[in-house]
Coordinates of C-alpha atoms and ligand atoms in Angstrom, one line a residue:
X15 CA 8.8 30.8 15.7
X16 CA 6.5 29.7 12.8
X17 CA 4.3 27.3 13.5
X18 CA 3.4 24.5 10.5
X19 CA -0.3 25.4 10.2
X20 CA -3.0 27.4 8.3
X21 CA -4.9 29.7 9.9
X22 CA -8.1 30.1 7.7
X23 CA -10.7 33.1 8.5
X24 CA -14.3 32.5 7.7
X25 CA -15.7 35.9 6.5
X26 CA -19.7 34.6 6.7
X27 CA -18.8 33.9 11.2
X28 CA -15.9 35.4 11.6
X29 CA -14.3 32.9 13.2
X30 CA -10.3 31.3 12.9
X31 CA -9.0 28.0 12.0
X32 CA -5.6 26.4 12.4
X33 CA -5.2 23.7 9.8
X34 CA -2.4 21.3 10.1
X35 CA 0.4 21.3 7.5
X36 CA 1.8 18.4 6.8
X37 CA 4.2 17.1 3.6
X38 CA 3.0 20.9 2.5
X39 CA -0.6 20.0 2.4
X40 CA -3.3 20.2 4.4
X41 CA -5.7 17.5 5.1
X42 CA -9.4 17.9 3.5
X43 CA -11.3 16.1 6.1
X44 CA -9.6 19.1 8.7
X45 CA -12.1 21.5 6.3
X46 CA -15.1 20.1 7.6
X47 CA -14.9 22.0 11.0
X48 CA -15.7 25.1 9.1
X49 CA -19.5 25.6 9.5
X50 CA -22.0 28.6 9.3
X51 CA -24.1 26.2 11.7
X52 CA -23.9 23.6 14.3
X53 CA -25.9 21.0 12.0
X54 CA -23.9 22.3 8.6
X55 CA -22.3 19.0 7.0
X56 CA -18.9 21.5 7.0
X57 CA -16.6 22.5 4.2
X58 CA -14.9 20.4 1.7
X59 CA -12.6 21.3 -1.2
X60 CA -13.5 20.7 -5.1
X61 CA -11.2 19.5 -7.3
X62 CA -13.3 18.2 -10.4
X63 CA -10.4 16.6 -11.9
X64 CA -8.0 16.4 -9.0
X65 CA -5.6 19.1 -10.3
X66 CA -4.4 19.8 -7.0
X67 CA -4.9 17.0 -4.4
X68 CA -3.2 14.5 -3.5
X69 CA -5.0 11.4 -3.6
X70 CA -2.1 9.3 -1.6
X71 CA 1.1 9.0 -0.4
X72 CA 4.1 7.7 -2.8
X73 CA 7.6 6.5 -3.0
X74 CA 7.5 5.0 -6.7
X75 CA 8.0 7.7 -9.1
X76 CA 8.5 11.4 -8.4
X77 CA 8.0 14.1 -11.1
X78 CA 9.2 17.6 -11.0
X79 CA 6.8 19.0 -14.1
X80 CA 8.4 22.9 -14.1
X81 CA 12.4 21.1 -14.5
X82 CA 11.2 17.9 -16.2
X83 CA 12.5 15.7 -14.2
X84 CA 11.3 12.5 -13.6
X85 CA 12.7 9.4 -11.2
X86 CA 11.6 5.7 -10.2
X87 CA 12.6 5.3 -6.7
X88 CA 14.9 8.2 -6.8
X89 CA 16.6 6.9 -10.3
X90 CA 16.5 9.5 -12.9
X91 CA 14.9 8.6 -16.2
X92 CA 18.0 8.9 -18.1
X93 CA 20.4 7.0 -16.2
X94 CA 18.0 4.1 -16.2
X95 CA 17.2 4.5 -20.0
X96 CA 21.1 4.3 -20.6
X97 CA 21.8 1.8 -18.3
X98 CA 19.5 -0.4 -17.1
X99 CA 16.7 -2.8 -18.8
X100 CA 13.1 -3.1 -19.0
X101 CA 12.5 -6.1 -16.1
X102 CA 15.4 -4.8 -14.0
X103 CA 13.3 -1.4 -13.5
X104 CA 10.4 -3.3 -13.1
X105 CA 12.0 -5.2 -10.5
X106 CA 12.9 -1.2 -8.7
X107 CA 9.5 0.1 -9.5
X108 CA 7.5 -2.9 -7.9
X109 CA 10.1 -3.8 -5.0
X110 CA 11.5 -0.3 -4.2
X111 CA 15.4 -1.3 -4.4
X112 CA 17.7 -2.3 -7.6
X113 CA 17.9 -6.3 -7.3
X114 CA 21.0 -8.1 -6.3
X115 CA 22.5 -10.7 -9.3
X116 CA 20.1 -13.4 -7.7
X117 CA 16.9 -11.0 -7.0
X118 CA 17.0 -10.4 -10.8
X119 CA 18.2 -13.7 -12.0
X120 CA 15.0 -14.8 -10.3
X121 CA 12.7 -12.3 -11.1
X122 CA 13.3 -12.6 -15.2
X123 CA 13.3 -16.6 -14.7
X124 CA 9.8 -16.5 -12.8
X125 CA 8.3 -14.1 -15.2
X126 CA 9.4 -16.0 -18.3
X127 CA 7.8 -19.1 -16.6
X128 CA 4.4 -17.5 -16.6
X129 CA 4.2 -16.2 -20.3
X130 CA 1.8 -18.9 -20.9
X131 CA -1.9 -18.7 -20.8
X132 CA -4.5 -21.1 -20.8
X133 CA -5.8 -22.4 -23.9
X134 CA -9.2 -21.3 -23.0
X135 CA -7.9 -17.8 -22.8
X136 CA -6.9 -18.4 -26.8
X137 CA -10.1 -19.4 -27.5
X138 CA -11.9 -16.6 -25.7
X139 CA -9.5 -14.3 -28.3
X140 CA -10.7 -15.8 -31.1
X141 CA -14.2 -14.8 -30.3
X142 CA -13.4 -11.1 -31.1
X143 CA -14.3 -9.7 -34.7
X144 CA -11.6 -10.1 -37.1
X145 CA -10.8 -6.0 -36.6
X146 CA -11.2 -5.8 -33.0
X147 CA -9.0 -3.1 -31.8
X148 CA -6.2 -4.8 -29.7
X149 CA -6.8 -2.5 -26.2
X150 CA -10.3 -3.6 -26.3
X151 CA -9.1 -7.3 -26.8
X152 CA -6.1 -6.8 -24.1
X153 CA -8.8 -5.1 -21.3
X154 CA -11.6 -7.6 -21.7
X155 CA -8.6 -10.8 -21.9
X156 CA -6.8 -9.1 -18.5
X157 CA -9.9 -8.5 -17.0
X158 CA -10.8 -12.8 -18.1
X159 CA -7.9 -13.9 -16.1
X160 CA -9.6 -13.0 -12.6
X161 CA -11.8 -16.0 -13.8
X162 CA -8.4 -18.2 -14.6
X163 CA -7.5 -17.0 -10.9
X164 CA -10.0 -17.0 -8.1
X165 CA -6.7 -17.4 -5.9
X166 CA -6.3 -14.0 -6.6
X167 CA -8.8 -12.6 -4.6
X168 CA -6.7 -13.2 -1.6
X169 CA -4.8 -9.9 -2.0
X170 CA -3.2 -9.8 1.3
X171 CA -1.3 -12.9 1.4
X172 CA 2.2 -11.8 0.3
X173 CA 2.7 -15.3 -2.0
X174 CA -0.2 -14.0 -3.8
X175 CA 0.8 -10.7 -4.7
X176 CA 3.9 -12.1 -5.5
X177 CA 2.7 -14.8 -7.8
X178 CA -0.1 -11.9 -9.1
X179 CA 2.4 -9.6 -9.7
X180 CA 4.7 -12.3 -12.1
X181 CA 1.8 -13.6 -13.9
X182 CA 0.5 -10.4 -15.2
X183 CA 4.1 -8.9 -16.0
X184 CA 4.6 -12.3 -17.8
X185 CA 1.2 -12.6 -19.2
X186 CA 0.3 -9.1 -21.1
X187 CA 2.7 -9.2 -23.7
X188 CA 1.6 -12.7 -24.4
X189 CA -2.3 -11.3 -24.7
X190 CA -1.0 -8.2 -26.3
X191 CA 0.5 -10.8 -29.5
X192 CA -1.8 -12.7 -29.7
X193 CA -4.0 -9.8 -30.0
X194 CA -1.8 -8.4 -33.0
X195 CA -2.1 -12.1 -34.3
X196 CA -5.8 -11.9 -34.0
X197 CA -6.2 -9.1 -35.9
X198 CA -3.6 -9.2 -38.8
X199 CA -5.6 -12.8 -39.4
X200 CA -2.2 -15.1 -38.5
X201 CA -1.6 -18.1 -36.3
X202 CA -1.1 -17.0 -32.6
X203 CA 2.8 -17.3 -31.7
X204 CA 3.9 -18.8 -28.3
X205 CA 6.4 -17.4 -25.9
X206 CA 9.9 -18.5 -26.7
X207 CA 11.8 -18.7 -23.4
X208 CA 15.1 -18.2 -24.6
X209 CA 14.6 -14.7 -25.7
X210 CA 14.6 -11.2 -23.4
X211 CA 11.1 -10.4 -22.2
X212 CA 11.4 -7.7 -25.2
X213 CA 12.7 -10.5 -27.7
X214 CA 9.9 -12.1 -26.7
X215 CA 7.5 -10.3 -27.4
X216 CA 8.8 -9.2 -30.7
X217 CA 8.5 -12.7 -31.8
X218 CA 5.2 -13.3 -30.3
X219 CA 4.3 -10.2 -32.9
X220 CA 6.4 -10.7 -36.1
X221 CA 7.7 -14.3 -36.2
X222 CA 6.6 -15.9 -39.1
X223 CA 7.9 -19.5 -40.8
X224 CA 11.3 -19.4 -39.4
X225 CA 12.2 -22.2 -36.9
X226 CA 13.3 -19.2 -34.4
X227 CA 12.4 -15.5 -34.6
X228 CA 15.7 -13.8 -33.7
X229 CA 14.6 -10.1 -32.7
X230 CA 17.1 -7.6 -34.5
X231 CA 19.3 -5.8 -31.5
X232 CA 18.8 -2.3 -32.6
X233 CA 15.0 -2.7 -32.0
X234 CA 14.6 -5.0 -30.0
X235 CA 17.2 -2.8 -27.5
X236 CA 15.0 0.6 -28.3
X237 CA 11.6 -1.5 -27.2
X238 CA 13.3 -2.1 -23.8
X239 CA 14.1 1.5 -23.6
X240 CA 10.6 2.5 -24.5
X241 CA 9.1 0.1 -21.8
X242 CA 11.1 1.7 -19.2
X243 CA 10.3 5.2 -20.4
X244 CA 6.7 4.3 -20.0
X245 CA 7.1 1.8 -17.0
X246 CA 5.6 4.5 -14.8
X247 CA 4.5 8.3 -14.4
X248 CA 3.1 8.7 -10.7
X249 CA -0.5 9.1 -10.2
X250 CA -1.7 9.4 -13.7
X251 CA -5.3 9.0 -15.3
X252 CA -4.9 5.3 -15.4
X253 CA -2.5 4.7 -12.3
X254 CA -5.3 6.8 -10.6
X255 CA -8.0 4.2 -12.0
X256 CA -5.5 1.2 -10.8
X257 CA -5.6 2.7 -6.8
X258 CA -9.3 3.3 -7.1
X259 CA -10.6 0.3 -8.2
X260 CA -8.2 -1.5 -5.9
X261 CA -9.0 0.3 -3.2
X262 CA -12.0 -1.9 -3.0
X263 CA -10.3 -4.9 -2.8
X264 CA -11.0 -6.6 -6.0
X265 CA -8.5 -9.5 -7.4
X266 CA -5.4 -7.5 -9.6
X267 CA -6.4 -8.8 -12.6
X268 CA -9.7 -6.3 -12.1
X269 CA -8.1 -3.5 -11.2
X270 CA -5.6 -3.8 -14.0
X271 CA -8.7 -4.1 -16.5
X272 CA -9.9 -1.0 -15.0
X273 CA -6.1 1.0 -15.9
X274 CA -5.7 -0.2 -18.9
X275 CA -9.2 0.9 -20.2
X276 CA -7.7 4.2 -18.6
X277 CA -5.3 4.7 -20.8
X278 CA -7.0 3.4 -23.6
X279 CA -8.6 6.9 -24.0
X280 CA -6.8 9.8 -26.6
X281 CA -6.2 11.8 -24.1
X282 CA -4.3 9.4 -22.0
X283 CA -2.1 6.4 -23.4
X284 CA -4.4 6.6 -26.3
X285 CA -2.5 9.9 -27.4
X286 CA 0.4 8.2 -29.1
X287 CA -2.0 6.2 -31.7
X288 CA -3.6 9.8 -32.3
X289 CA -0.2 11.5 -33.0
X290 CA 0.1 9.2 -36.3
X291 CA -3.6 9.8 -37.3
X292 CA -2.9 13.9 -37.1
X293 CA 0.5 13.3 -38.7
X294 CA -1.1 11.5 -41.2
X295 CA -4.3 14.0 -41.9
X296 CA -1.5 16.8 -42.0
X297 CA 0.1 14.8 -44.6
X298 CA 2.5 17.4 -45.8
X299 CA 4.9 20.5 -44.2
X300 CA 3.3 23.2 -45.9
X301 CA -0.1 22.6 -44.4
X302 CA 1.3 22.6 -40.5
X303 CA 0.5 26.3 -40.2
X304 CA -3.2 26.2 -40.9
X305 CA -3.0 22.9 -38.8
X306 CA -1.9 25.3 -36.0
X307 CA -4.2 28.0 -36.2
X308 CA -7.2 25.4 -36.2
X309 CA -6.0 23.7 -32.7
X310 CA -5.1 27.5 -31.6
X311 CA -8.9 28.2 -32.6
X312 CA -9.6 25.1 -30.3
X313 CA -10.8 23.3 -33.0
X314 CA -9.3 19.8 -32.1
X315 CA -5.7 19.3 -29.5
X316 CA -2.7 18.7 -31.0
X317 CA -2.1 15.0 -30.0
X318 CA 1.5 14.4 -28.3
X319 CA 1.5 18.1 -27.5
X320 CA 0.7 19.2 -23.0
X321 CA 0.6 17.3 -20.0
X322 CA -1.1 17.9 -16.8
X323 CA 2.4 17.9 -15.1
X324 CA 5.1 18.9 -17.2
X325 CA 5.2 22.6 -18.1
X326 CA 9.0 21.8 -19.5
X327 CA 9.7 19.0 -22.2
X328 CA 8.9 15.7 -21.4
X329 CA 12.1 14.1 -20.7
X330 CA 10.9 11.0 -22.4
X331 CA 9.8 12.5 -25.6
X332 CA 13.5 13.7 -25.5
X333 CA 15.3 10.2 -25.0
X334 CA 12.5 8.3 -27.7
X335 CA 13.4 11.1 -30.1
X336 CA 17.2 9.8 -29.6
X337 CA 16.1 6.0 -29.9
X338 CA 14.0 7.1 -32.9
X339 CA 17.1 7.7 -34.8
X340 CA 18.6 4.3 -34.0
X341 CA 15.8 2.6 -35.3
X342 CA 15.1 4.4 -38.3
X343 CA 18.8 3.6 -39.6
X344 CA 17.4 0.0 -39.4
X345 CA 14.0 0.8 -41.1
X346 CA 14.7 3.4 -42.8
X347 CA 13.3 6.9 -41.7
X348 CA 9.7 7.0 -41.1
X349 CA 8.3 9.8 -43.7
X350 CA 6.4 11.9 -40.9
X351 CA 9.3 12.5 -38.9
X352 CA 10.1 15.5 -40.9
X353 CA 6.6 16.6 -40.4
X354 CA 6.8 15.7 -36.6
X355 CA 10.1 17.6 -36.0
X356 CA 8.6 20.8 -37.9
X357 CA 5.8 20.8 -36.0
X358 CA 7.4 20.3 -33.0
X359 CA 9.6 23.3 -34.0
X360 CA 6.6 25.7 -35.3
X361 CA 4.5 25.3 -32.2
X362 CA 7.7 25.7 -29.4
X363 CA 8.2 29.4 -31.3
X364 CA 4.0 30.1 -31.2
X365 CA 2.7 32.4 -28.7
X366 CA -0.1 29.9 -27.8
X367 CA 2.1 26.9 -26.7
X368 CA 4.6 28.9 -25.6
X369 CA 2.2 30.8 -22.7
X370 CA 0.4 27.2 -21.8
X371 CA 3.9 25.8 -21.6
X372 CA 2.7 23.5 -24.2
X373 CA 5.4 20.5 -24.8
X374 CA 5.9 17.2 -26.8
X375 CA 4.7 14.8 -24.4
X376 CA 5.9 11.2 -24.5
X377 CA 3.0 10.2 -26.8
X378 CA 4.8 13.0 -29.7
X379 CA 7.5 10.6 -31.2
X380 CA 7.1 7.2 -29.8
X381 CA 4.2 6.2 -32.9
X382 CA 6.9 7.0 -35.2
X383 CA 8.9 4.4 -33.9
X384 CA 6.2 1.7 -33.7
X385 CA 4.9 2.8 -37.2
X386 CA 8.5 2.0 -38.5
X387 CA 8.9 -1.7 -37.0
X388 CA 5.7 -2.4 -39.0
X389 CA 3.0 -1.8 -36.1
X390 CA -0.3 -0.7 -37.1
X391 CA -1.5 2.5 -35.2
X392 CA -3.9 -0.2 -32.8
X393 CA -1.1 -1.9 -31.2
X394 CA 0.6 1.5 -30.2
X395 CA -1.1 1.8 -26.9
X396 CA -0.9 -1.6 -26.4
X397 CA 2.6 -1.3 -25.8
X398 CA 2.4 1.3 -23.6
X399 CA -0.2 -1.0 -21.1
X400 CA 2.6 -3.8 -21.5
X401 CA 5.0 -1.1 -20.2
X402 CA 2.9 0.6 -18.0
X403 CA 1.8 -2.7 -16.3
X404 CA 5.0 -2.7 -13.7
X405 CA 3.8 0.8 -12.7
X406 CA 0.4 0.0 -12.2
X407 CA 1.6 -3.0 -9.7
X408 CA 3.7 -1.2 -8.0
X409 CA 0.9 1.2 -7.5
X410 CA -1.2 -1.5 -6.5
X411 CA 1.4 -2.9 -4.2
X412 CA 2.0 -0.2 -2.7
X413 CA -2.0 1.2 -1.6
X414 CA -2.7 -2.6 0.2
X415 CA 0.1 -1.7 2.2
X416 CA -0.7 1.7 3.2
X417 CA -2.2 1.9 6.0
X418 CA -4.2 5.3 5.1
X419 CA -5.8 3.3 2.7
X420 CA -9.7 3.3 2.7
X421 CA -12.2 2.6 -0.1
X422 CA -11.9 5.2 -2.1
X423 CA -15.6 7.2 -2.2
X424 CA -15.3 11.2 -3.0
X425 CA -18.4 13.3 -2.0
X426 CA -20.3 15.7 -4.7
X427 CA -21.4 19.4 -4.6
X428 CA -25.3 18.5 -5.4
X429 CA -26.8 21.2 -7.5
X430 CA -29.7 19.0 -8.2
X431 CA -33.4 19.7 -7.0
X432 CA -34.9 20.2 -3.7
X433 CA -37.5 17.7 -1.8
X434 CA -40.7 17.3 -4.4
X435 CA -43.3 14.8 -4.6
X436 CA -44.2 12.5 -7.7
X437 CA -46.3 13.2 -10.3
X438 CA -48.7 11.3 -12.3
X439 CA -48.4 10.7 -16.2
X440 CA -51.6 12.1 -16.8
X441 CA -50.9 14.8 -14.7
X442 CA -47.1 15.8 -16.4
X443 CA -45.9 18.5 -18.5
X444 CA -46.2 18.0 -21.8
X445 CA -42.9 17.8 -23.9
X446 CA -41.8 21.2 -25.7
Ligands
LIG502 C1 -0.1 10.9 -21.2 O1 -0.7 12.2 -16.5 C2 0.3 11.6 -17.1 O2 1.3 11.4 -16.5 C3 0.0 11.0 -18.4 C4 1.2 10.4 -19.1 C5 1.7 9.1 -18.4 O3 2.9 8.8 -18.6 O4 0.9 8.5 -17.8 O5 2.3 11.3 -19.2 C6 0.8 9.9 -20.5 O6 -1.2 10.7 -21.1 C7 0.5 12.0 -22.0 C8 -0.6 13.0 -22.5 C9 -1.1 12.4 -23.8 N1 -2.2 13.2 -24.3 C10 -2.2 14.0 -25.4 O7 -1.1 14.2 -26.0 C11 -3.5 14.6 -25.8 C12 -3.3 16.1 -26.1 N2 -3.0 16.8 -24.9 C13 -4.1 17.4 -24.2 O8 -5.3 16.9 -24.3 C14 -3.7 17.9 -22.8 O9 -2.5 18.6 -22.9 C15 -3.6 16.9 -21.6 C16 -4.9 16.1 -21.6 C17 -2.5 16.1 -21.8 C18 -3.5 17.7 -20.4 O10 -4.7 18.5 -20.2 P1 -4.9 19.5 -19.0 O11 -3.8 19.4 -18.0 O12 -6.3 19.2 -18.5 O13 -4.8 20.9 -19.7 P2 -6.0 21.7 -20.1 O14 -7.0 20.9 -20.8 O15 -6.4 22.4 -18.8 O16 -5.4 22.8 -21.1 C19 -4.8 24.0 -20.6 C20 -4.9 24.9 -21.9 C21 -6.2 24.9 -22.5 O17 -6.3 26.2 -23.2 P3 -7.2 27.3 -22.5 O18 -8.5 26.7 -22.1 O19 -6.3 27.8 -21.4 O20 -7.4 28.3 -23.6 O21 -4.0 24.4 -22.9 C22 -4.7 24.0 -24.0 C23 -6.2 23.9 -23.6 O22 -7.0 24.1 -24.7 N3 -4.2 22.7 -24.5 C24 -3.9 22.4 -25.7 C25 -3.3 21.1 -25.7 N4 -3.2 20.7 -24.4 C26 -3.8 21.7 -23.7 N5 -4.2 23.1 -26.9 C27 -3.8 22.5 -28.0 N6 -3.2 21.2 -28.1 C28 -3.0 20.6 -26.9 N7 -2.4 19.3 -27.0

């Protein structure tokens, strides 16, 4: 009968360990039995960028990176791409179940109540320089509301996460235009109520002196499917950042400053913003191959392309190239699609990508899309922290209610110096 553990030899005593398996991992802490001597701190394991721990248990979104297949809550991508909306997954992510007709009727009236934000919060925008990029104005605003909110410091009283939890679904796409506002040098635009959260914050972007912004249906449609596509993605670089900082109990408003300057960076949700700036500096098909050969050199990563997880497509980058089409026959076709798709095509043939299992991530196409509604390339990740917002809360949601949860506080392999005493100046090694 096989039992469910690991039995681990140490070669420097000789001596046998029987690890418990559980969930088909073992715990780390069980390492620290294995000592050389009595007083030894004991093993751990090292995993510089957490490529193969898990960091915490999870129902919200599971990923399986060799099939590409991803699912909120047990949902595949597609079917909620298809047929649900942006808040409805929200809703899933955050609460674990679909809503019932009231559940959701509720839910998008609550959040469309909060869209405001104190005037004072305006005012604090308009300090930023006139080409402030929008993710710095949107961390340093989200991160400002924890002052609007000193409630929110309360983290375990359920009315406050709930309330915590509307507000900043409600309130980032409000920050997020008026940070587009702010920079393109226009009036700030306030929510309008009668329009779908993604309506909304169309308007809050583009409306201009018309008495009502009314969103076209084609786009406004392919920016709820691209919020859900990047509602959540397990424990990513800035979902990771969302469960650390939490995990010391700060108000939600701080941890969420902590995740979106997560993904602000080009390897992360900054990627997308990147794609267009290499499309761009390609500038034509006939100089993708020696584009190639430099990132095959190492010379620079080809933005859009690999992910720590999937070593398949992306099943997002596959569903936003679909929407991409149904927005381009509103805006016409964005010029570096055809330099997008050949690339796309050139490197899944090359040797390099091939062997890393290199694949258009969902950062590839999605630029494209926001280039072609009129978005500048700062605004691109901006959307995806909007998006990525519901995933972040449910993350959040879910580690103050696990009860394995402790401040999070890794150790370190030290490889620094031994015991030595201080030196004077005078008495110091003079610099080479
Ligand atoms: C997102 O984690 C998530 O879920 C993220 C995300 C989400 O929804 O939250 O999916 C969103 O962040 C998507 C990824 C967006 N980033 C980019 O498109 C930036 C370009 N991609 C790479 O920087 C890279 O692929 C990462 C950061 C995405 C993943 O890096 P890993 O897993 O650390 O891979 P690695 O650096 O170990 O690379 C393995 C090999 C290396 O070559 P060798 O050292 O083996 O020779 O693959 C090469 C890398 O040089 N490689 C690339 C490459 N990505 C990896 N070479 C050229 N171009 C690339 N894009």
């Amino acid at each position: 009968m096989s039992k469910n553990t690991l039995s681990v030899k140490d070669n420097r005593t000789g001596k046998t360990y029987e690890l418990a398996i559980d969930n088909d991992t073992i715990k780390a802490t069980d390492l620290r039995q294995i000592k050389v001597k009595d007083e030894d701190f004991g093993m751990m394991s090292y995993d510089p960028a957490f490529g193969n721990t898990a960091s915490c248990k999870s129902k919200v979104t599971f990923i399986d990176g060799e099939k590409g297949i991803l699912r909120y809550r047990g949902y595949p991508i597609e079917e909620l791409a298809k047929k649900s909306n942006f808040l409805e997954v929200a809703y899933l992510l955050i609460h674990g179940e679909l809503p019932n007709k009231s559940e959701y009727d509720s839910w998008v009236h609550d959040i469309t109540h909060h869209t405001y934000v104190h005037e004072n919060i305006r005012k604090l925008m308009d300090g930023f320089r006139y080409d402030a990029h929008p993710m710095g104005m949107l961390l340093a605003t989200v991160g400002a509301l924890s002052t609007f909110y000193p409630d929110a410091k309360d983290i375990f009283d359920t009315d406050v996460q709930k309330l915590e939890i509307r507000r900043l679904m409600a309130k980032t796409p409000t920050i997020a235009g008026f940070s587009y506002r702010h920079i393109m040098g226009l009036p700030y635009v306030y929510p309008d109520n009668e329009l779908s959260y993604a309506g909304n914050f169309l308007s809050m972007m583009f409306k201009m002196t018309e008495t009502k912004y009314e969103p076209n249906p084609a786009i406004e449609k392919a920016i709820d499917v691209l919020f859900i596509l990047h509602a959540d993605h397990e424990q990513n670089c800035s979902a990771s950042a969302m469960r650390n900082v939490a995990s010391s109990h700060p108000d939600p408003y701080s941890a969420a400053a902590a995740a979106i300057a997560a993904l602000y960076g080009p390897l992360h949700g900054g990627a997308n913003e990147a794609v267009l700036e290499m499309l761009a500096d390609i500038g034509s098909i006939d100089k993708i191959p020696q584009y190639i050969e430099r990132a095959k050199k190492g010379e620079f990563r080809l933005m859009g392309f690999g992910h720590r997880v999937y070593k398949a497509y992306d099943p997002r980058a596959a569903i936003i190239k679909d929407i991409a089409h149904d927005v381009f026959e509103v805006t016409g076709k964005n010029p570096l699609l055809d330099i997008a798709l050949e690339l796309e095509r050139i490197a899944l043939e090359d040797d390099y990508f091939v062997r890393r299992r290199l694949y258009p991530n969902v950062d590839f196409y999605s630029g494209l899309i926001y280039q072609s509604i009129g978005l500048p390339t700062s605004m691109f990740t901006v959307l995806f922290a909007i998006a990525r917002m519901a995933g972040w809360l449910a993350q959040w949601l879910e580690l103050l209610n696990d009860p394995e949860t402790r401040i999070a506080r890794p150790r370190q392999v030290y490889l620094g110096e031994d015991n030595r005493k201080y030196v004077a100046m005078s008495r110091r090694r003079k610099k080479k």
